Coordinates of C-alpha atoms and ligand atoms in Angstrom, one line a residue:
X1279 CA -161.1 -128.1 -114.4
X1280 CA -160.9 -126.4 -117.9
X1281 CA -160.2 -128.7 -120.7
X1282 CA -156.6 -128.8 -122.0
X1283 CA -156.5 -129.7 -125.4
X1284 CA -153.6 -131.3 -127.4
X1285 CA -153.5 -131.8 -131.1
X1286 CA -151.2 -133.7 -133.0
X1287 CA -151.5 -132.2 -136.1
X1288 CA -149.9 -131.5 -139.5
X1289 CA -152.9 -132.3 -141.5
X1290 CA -155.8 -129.9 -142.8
X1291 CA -158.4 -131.5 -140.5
X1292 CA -156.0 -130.4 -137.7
X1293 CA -155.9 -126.9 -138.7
X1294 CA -160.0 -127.0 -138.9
X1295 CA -159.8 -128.4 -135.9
X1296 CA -157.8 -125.6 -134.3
X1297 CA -159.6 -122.4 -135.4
X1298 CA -162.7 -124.3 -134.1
X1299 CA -161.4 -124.7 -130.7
X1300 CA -159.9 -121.7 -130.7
X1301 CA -163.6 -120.2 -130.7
X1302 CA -164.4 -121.9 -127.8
X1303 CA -163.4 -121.9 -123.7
X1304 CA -160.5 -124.6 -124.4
X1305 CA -157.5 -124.6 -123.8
X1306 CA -155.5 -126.0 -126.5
X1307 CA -152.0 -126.7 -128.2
X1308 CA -151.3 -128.1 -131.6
X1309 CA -147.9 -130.1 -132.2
X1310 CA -146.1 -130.3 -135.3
X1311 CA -143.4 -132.7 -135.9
X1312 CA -141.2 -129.9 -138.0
X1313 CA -141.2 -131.5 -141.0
X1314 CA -142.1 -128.3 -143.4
X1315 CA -140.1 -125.1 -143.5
X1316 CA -143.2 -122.5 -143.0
X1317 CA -145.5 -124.0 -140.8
X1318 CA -149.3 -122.4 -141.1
X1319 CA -150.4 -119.9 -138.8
X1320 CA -153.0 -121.0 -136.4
X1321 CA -155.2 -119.2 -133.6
X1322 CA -153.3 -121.8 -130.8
X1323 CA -150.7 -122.0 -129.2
X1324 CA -148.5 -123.9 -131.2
X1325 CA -145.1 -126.5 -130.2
X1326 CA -142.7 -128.0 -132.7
X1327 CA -140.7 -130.9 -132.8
X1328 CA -141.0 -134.7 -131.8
X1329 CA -141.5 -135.4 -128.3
X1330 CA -139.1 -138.6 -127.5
X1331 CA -141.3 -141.4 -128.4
X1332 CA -144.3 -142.7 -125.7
X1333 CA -142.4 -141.6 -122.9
X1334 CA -142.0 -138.3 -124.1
X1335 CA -145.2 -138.1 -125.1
X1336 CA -146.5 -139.4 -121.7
X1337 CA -144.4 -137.0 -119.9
X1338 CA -145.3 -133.8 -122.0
X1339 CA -149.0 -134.4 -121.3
X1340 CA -148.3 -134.7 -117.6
X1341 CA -146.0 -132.0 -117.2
X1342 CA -148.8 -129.5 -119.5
X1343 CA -151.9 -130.8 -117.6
X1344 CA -153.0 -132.3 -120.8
X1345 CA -156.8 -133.4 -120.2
X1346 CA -157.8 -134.7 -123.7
X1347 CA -155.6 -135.8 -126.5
X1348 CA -156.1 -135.7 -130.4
X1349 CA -154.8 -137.7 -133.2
X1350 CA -155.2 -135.7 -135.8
X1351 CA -152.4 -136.5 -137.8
X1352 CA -152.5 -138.0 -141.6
X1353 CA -153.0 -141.9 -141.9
X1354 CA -149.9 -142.7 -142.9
X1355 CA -148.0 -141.2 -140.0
X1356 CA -148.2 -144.2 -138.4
X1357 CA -145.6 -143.9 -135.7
X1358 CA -146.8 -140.8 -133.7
X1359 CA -150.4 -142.7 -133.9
X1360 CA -149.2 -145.6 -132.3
X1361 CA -147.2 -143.4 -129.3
X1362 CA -150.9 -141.5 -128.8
X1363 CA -152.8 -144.7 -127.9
X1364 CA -150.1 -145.7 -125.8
X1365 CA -149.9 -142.3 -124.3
X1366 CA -153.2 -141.5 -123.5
X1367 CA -153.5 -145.2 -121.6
X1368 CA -150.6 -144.5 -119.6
X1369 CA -152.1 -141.2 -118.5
X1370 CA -155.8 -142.5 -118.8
X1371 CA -156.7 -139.3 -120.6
X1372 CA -159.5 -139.3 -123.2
X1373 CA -158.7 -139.7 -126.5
X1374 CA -159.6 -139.4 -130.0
X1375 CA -158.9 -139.6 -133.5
X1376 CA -159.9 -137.2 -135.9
X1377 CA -158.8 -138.4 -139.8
X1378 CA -160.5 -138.4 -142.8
X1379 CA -162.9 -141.2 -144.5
X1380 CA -160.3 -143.4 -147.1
X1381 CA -161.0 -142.9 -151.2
X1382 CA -162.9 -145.2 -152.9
X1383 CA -161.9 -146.4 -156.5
X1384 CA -164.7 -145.2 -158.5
X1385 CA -165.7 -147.3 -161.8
X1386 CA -163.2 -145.6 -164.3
X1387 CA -160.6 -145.0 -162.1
X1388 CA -157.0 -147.9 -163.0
X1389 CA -156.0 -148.6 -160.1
X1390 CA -153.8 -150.6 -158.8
X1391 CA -154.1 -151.5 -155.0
X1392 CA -150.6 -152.3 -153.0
X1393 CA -150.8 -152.9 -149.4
X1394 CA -147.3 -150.6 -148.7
X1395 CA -144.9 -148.8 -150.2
X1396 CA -142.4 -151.5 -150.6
X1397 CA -144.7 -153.5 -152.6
X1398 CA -145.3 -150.1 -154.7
X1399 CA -141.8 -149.9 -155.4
X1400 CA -141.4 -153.7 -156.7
X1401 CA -144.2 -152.9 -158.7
X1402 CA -142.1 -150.6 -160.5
X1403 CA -140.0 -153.4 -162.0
X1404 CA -141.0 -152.9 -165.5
X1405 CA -139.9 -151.0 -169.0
X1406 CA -139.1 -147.9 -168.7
X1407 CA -142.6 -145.2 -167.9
X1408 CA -142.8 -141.5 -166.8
X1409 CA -144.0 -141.6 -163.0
X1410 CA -145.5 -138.8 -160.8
X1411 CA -144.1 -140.1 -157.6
X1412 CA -146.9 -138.5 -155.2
X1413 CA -145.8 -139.9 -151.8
X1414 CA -143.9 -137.0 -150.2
X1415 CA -139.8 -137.0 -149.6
X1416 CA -139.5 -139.6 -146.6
X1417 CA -139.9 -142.9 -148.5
X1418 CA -138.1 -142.2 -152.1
X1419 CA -135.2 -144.2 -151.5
X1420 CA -137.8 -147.6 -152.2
X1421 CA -137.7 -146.6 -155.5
X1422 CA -134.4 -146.0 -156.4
X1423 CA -134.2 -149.6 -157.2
X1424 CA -136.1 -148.5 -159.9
X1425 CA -134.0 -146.2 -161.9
X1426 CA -135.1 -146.9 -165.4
X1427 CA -138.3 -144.5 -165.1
X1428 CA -138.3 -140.8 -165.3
X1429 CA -139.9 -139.5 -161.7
X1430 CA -142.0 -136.3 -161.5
X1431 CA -142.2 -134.9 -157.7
X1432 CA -143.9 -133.0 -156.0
X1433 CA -142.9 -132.1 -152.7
X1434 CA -143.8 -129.1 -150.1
X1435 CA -140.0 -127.9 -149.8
X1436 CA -136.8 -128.0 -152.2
X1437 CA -134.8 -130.3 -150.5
X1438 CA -131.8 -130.1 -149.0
X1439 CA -129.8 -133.3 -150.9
X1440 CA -131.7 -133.8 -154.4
X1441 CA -133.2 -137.3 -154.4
X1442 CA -130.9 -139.2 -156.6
X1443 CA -133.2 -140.5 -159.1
X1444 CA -130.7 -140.0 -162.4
X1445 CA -134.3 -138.7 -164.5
X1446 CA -136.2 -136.3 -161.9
X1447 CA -138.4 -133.3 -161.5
X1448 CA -139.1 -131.6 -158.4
X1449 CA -142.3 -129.4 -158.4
X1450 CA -141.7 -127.6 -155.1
X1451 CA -145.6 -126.2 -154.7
X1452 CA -148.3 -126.5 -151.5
X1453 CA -151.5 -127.5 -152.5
X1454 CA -154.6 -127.7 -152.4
X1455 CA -154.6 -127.6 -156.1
X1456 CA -157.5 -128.3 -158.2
X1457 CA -158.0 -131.0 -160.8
X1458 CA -157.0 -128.5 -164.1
X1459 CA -153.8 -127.7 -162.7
X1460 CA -153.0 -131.6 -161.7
X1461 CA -154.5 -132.4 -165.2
X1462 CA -152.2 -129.7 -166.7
X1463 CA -149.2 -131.1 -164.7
X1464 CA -149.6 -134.3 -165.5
X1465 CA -149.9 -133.9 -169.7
X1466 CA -147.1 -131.1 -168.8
X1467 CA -144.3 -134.2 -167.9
X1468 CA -146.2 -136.9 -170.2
X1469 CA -147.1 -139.2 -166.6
X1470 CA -148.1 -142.8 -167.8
X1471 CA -148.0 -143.6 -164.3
X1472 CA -148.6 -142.3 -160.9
X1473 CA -147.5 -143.9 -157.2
X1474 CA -149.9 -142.2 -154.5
X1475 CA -151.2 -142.6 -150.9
X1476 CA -154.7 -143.2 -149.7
X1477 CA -154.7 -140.3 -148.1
X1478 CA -158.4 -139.7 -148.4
X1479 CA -160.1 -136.3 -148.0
X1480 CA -160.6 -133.5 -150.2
X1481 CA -157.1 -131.5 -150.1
X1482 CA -155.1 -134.2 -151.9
X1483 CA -157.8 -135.4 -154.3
X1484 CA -157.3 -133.7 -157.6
X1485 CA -154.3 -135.6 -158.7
X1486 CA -156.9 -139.1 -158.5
X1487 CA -159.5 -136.9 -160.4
X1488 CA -156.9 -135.8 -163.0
X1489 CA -155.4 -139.5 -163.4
X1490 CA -158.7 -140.7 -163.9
X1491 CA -159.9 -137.9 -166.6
X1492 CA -156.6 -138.7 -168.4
X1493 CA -156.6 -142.6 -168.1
X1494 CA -153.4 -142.9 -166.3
X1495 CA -152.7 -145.8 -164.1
X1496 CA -152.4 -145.4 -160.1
X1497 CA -150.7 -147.5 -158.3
X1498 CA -152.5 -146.8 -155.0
X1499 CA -150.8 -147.3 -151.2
X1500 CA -153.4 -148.6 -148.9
X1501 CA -153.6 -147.2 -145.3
X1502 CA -151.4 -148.7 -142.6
X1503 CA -153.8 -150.0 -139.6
X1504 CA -154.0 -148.6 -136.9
X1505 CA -155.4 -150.4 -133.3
X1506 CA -159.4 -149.6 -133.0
X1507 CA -160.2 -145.9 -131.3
X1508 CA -162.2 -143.2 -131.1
X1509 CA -162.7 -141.8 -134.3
X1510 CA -164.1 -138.4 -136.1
X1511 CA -164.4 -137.2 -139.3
X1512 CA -165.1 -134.1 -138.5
X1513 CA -163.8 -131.4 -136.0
X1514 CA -167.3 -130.4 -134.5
X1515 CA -167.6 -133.7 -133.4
X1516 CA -164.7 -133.2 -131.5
X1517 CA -165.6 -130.7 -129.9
X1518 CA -168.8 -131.7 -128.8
X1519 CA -166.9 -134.8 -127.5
X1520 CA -164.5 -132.6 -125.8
X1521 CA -167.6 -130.9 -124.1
X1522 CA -169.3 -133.9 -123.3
X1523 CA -166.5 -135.6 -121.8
X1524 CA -165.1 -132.7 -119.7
Ligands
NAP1211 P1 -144.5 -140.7 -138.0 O1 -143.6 -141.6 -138.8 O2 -145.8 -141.3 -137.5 O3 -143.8 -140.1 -136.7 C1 -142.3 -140.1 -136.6 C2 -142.0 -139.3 -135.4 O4 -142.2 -137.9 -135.7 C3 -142.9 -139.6 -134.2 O5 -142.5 -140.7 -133.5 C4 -142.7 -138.3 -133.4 O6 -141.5 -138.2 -132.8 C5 -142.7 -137.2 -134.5 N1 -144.0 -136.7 -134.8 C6 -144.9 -137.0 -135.8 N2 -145.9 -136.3 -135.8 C7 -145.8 -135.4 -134.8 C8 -146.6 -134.3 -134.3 N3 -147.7 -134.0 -134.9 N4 -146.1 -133.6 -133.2 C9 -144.9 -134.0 -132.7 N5 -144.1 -135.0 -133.1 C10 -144.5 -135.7 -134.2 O7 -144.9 -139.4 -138.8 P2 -144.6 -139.0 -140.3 O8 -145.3 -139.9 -141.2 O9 -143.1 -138.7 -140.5 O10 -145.3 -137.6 -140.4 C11 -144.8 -136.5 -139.7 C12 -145.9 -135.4 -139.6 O11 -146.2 -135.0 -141.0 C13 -147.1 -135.8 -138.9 O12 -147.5 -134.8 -138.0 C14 -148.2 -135.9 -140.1 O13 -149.4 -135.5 -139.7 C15 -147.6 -135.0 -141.1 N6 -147.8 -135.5 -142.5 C16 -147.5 -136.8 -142.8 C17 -147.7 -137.3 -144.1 C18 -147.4 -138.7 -144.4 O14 -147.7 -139.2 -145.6 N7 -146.8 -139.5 -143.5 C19 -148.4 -136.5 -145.0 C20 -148.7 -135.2 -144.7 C21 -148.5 -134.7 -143.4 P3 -141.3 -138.6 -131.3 O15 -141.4 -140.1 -131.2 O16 -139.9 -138.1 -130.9 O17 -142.4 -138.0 -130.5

């Protein structure tokens, strides 16, 4: 049977990991939750939207003669990682994570390590600073607790309802950017603080780099954990998984 790939994507490795399947015989589909206005082009087919939890998910690979499944969503989208596992042992299909190796704090980097973003947000009980909130739109409301700082966004898409910080920017740019223009951003809005994800990998790094070069503190969420699995860091190992197990 030819293999019948789905990717849950939304990530940069997932996009890799597309326009290298896409050179091969596979069949294969990448999902996007619809989060984003312009989703990226890609060389697969491509479905949008969530898929009604593990059932959903469950029936969507049955119905699609899914025969291998891929996690290849960021590491803090820990929902739709969960429904995967759950999926792919309902329909005993193999599966796989591809994600991207964590940062490490290097020796000059201030950072300070919170295990989620609630604890991020309490952290923010303090006098007044300038924060670059780097953490995306979903999860803003933890901070408004908090309204004594001025917040500096940066988010994909202008958003519908402001956030209702009373002292905000909103940056509305796509990276990758490079470490100048995060340096230049951050001197820009006079950031004595920034909140950000361990997102790991190479697309979101600059703003760490920058913080570090200008000495500003990071108050850095850790990863949520997800149950052991198959995992890649890199989408030629999955396909040559994809080959071996066909
Ligand atoms: P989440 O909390 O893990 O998922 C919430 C729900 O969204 C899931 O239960 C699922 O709905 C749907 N969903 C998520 N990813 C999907 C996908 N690739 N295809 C179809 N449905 C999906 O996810 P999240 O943190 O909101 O992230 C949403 C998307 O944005 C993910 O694809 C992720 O890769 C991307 N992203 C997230 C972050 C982040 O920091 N969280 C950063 C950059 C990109 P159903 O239960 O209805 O299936």
């Amino acid at each position: 049977m030819r293999q019948n790939l789905l990717i849950l994507g939304g990530t940069s490795e997932a996009s890799s990991l597309a326009h290298l399947i896409s050179k091969t015989e596979f069949n294969a589909t990448i999902s996007y939750a619809g989060r984003v206005e312009r989703i990226r082009q890609q060389p697969i087919q491509k479905r949008i939207g969530g898929f009604g939890g593990v059932d959903g998910l469950t029936s969507y690979i049955i119905s699609n003669g899914i025969t291998h499944l891929v996690d290849a969503t960021h590491p803090f989208a820990e929902q739709i990682s969960q429904n995967a596992i759950l999926a792919s042992q309902n329909t005993n299909i193999p599966f796989a994570a591809l994600t991207r190796p964590q940062w490490q704090k290097q020796k000059t980097d201030n950072w300070y390590t919170v295990p989620d973003i609630k604890t991020a947000a309490a952290a923010l009980d303090c006098n007044p600073k300038r924060v670059m909130l780097a953490i995306g739109r979903m999860h803003l409301a933890h901070f408004y607790k908090n309204p004594q700082h001025f917040y500096l966004l940066r988010l994909v898409d202008r958003p519908l309802e402001p956030p209702a910080f009373t002292n905000q920017v909103i940056e509305v740019s796509r990276g990758p950017f490079t470490t100048n223009q995060d340096k230049l951003l951050l001197s820009k809005y006079k950031i004595d603080l920034m909140v950000a994800k361990n997102s790991g990998g190479n697309a979101a790094y600059a703003k760490i780099e920058a913080a570090r070069q200008l000495k500003i503190k990071v108050i850095m969420i850790e990863r949520p954990v997800i149950s052991d699995r198959l995992t890649f860091y890199n989408p030629e190992e999955v396909v040559q998984w994809i080959s071996l197990s066909g």
